[in-house]
Amino acid sequence: MGVPQLIIDLAIMLMTAAVVTLVFKKLRLPLILGYIVAGFIISPYFPMFMTVASHNSIETWSEIGVVIILFHIGLEFNLQKIANIGSTAVVSAFVKMAGVMVTGYCLGLLLGLSSVDCIFLGAMLSISSTVVIQKCFEEQGIQHEKFTSLVMGSLVMEDVFGVFIMVVLSTISVSKNVSSADMMSNLALMGCYLVIWLILGIYIVPTLLNKVTDDLTDEMMTILSIGFCFLMALIANKLGFSMELGAFLAGSLLAGTKHVHDIERVTVGIKDLFGAIFFLSVGMMVDPSIIVLRWTSIIPIAIVAVIAKLIFATIGMVLSGQDLETAVKGGASLAPIGEFSFIIASLGISLGVMDAYLYPVIVSASILTIMFTPGFIKVSDKLVNFIYRIMPDRILDLIDEYTSDDQDEEEKDQDWSIVIMSFLKKTFLYGSMMLVAAIGGVRILEPALLTALEPTGAKLFASLLIYLVMAVFARPMLDFHSVNFTHLWLDRKANRLPLTVMVIFKIAVLAAIAYIPIRSFIGAAAIIPFIVVIAGILVAARTDFIQTYYLQLETRFLRNLNERTIEGEEAEFGRRRWLNEDYSIFSYFVPEDAEYIGNTIEGLDWGRRLSVYIVKIRRGPKNIVMPKPDTVIGAGDKLYIVGDEASLQTFHKTLNIGELKNLRTLKMFMDSDYEDTESALACAPIKVRGSERYVGKPIKFSGISNKARCMILGIQRDGYATSMPDANMLILKGDILWVMGSNNNVGRLASHSVGQKGVHHDAETRPKKG
């Protein structure tokens, strides 16, 4: 019985790679270069050694290697990490990649490349090598310096942008005969599908994984993880995306779960094997004759890549607020063309849109930049001094002023930046979900219903489901009652026009999406049904049922999104982390000329408008703990206000109370010493056992506020804490309620739950010790 050729080829490949990488390890050279050299040795272009014969099989294994590599890149990345790496990484990566892509495109035109080749050349040059840069930092012992952490954060974002570039390049490649408008429309729709896919994955995957994790062995975890990777790759391909994107998303969905370390541990061997085969295949495609023929292109590409990355990475870091020295050192570190570039090159060849000779050209240029990088990092100090000498003082002064930590806070206007970012995120996120619901209902749901219903019934049922989904997401999309929005509205009348435009724009987006089913099912001239539908969506969005249902979805989603963070906090702080350290309290006397004197607490609506709450009023000798909504505010009243620090700061600015002084956390407030014992405030965590009368009810119908005279500061569900929860949020078995009220009322409420300990009393009304 003969030995299959694939086994012979794998023996040649892996043993050659093992020997060559050992040599490279001894020479302290990057292992990726070792794999590429090993691939060249076993290629047809090096006849003095054994050659791989089964090229088709190796190509398939190489494609599997790309999928596995992207899966592991995804495991190193999660949405929570984006929030943690800061704006410097995002801004610098975007500016650097955009600038280098344009430079690479122009260079390609100068070298006589086709337009598609120029696009791929720009994309390949724009991404730096994470493996090489990290190794250089470790070898030079500088991995703990400031600029190195910024560089590594930037590389994380480059991987994300690189995946997006692959999606765009794939779309451009298969849409060469499609108009620009249609292509942009397809890209936008694919982006919406991507958002929905990601959200559903975050909502479903961690929940299902937690249900079966106790039964999984390492073997089963490996099979499940790799199977999920390939499943997501297939789904991505069916939706019109690349398989690599599906693999990356599979990894990123698992990255946010508490099982990610186990998944990395059991699959790292598979990644190393198939990753090695991929880089070997890269070396096998290096044709020396093309290198000799194209050396006049290779050297300029390498030089331009290094210089362009230095310039644009430096600009990006300066724009993000870093000083010039840090920015230049960071730019100098990003010189090497990355392993992601090989994946993009493989994509171009597999799609048949990139000339094959460009592959060995980019690999050769990459080798030159990799060899150049360690020395470039070492001389970065001299480079900084050189730039300081040649740059005009006026420009240096502008950079220092722009990056100074002492900029006037009033010039930064944080409220506007927060409101605008919230506006963009909510419009895109919820708009995408509603758009996909509308298009999916028209193109998929209604035709499916026609197999069981009459045409009119199918259209009515499909419309009902579409608009029900829209109503669920219309509520958070149109919610403008943030602290920052309110502060801007009350701060200056000039702010009201742009804020009003934002509101109108969101309603217009909602109306445009709602018009899609009407136009498809009824006709373009159906004005009255259109008005009825918009009104119905807005009314339904405000109903208790819709609001409660949305809050359940949001809570589960956020819990899954933050699962890894929650696990770390529980390990460090325990399951019951004191939420009263996240809230602050301050007190002040109502001035005689206050405009709100004579208004009720309900009428002022500070809770909804400003996210602060009156928990106690001292009126002369009388103390009113947890005052009722119809309590009237009087001159001279001492109000005790609870909220987070940002909300309290906005409250001060809005009411012109003056400088915020003596701000204390709730825990500090309750640990203070006062004398009165009759009107004590208390705060306690109450575990919901399941037998309480308020289980399964929204907060506003639970009786905790109007009957027990207490206030729920937060709800902790499966480790995830929701601060100042919405009144429509359901109370479920297993929740931990952080309740505040009078000492007696909190004590009575806590006594209904078995095993409650440690009600934290307001020492303001406790006799002093001794």
mmCIF file of C-alpha atoms in Angstrom, residues 113 123 189 220 233 299 307 310 312 325 339 371 397 407 426 443 462 464 557 620 623 728:
data_model
loop_
_atom_site.group_PDB
_atom_site.id
_atom_site.type_symbol
_atom_site.label_atom_id
_atom_site.label_comp_id
_atom_site.label_asym_id
_atom_site.label_seq_id
_atom_site.Cartn_x
_atom_site.Cartn_y
_atom_site.Cartn_z
ATOM 1 C CA LEU A 113 0.305 48.754 -11.732
ATOM 2 C CA ALA A 123 -3.874 47.747 1.767
ATOM 3 C CA LEU A 189 -26.397 46.738 3.786
ATOM 4 C CA MET A 220 -15.061 18.519 23.435
ATOM 5 C CA ALA A 233 -16.852 31.119 8.262
ATOM 6 C CA ILE A 299 13.223 48.403 -2.874
ATOM 7 C CA ILE A 307 8.750 56.316 5.626
ATOM 8 C CA LEU A 310 6.637 56.808 10.242
ATOM 9 C CA PHE A 312 1.315 58.985 9.230
ATOM 10 C CA GLU A 325 8.638 62.343 21.084
ATOM 11 C CA GLU A 339 1.653 38.914 8.304
ATOM 12 C CA MET A 371 15.247 43.316 8.866
ATOM 13 C CA ASP A 397 4.688 75.371 19.656
ATOM 14 C CA GLN A 407 -5.716 72.879 27.945
ATOM 15 C CA LYS A 426 -27.519 55.038 18.737
ATOM 16 C CA ARG A 443 -37.541 40.077 1.183
ATOM 17 C CA ALA A 462 -45.159 40.593 8.109
ATOM 18 C CA LEU A 464 -46.990 43.671 12.225
ATOM 19 C CA PHE A 557 -26.779 41.537 26.166
ATOM 20 C CA GLY A 620 -36.289 72.713 60.404
ATOM 21 C CA ASN A 623 -36.596 64.972 58.640
ATOM 22 C CA ASN A 728 -39.882 49.215 33.754
#
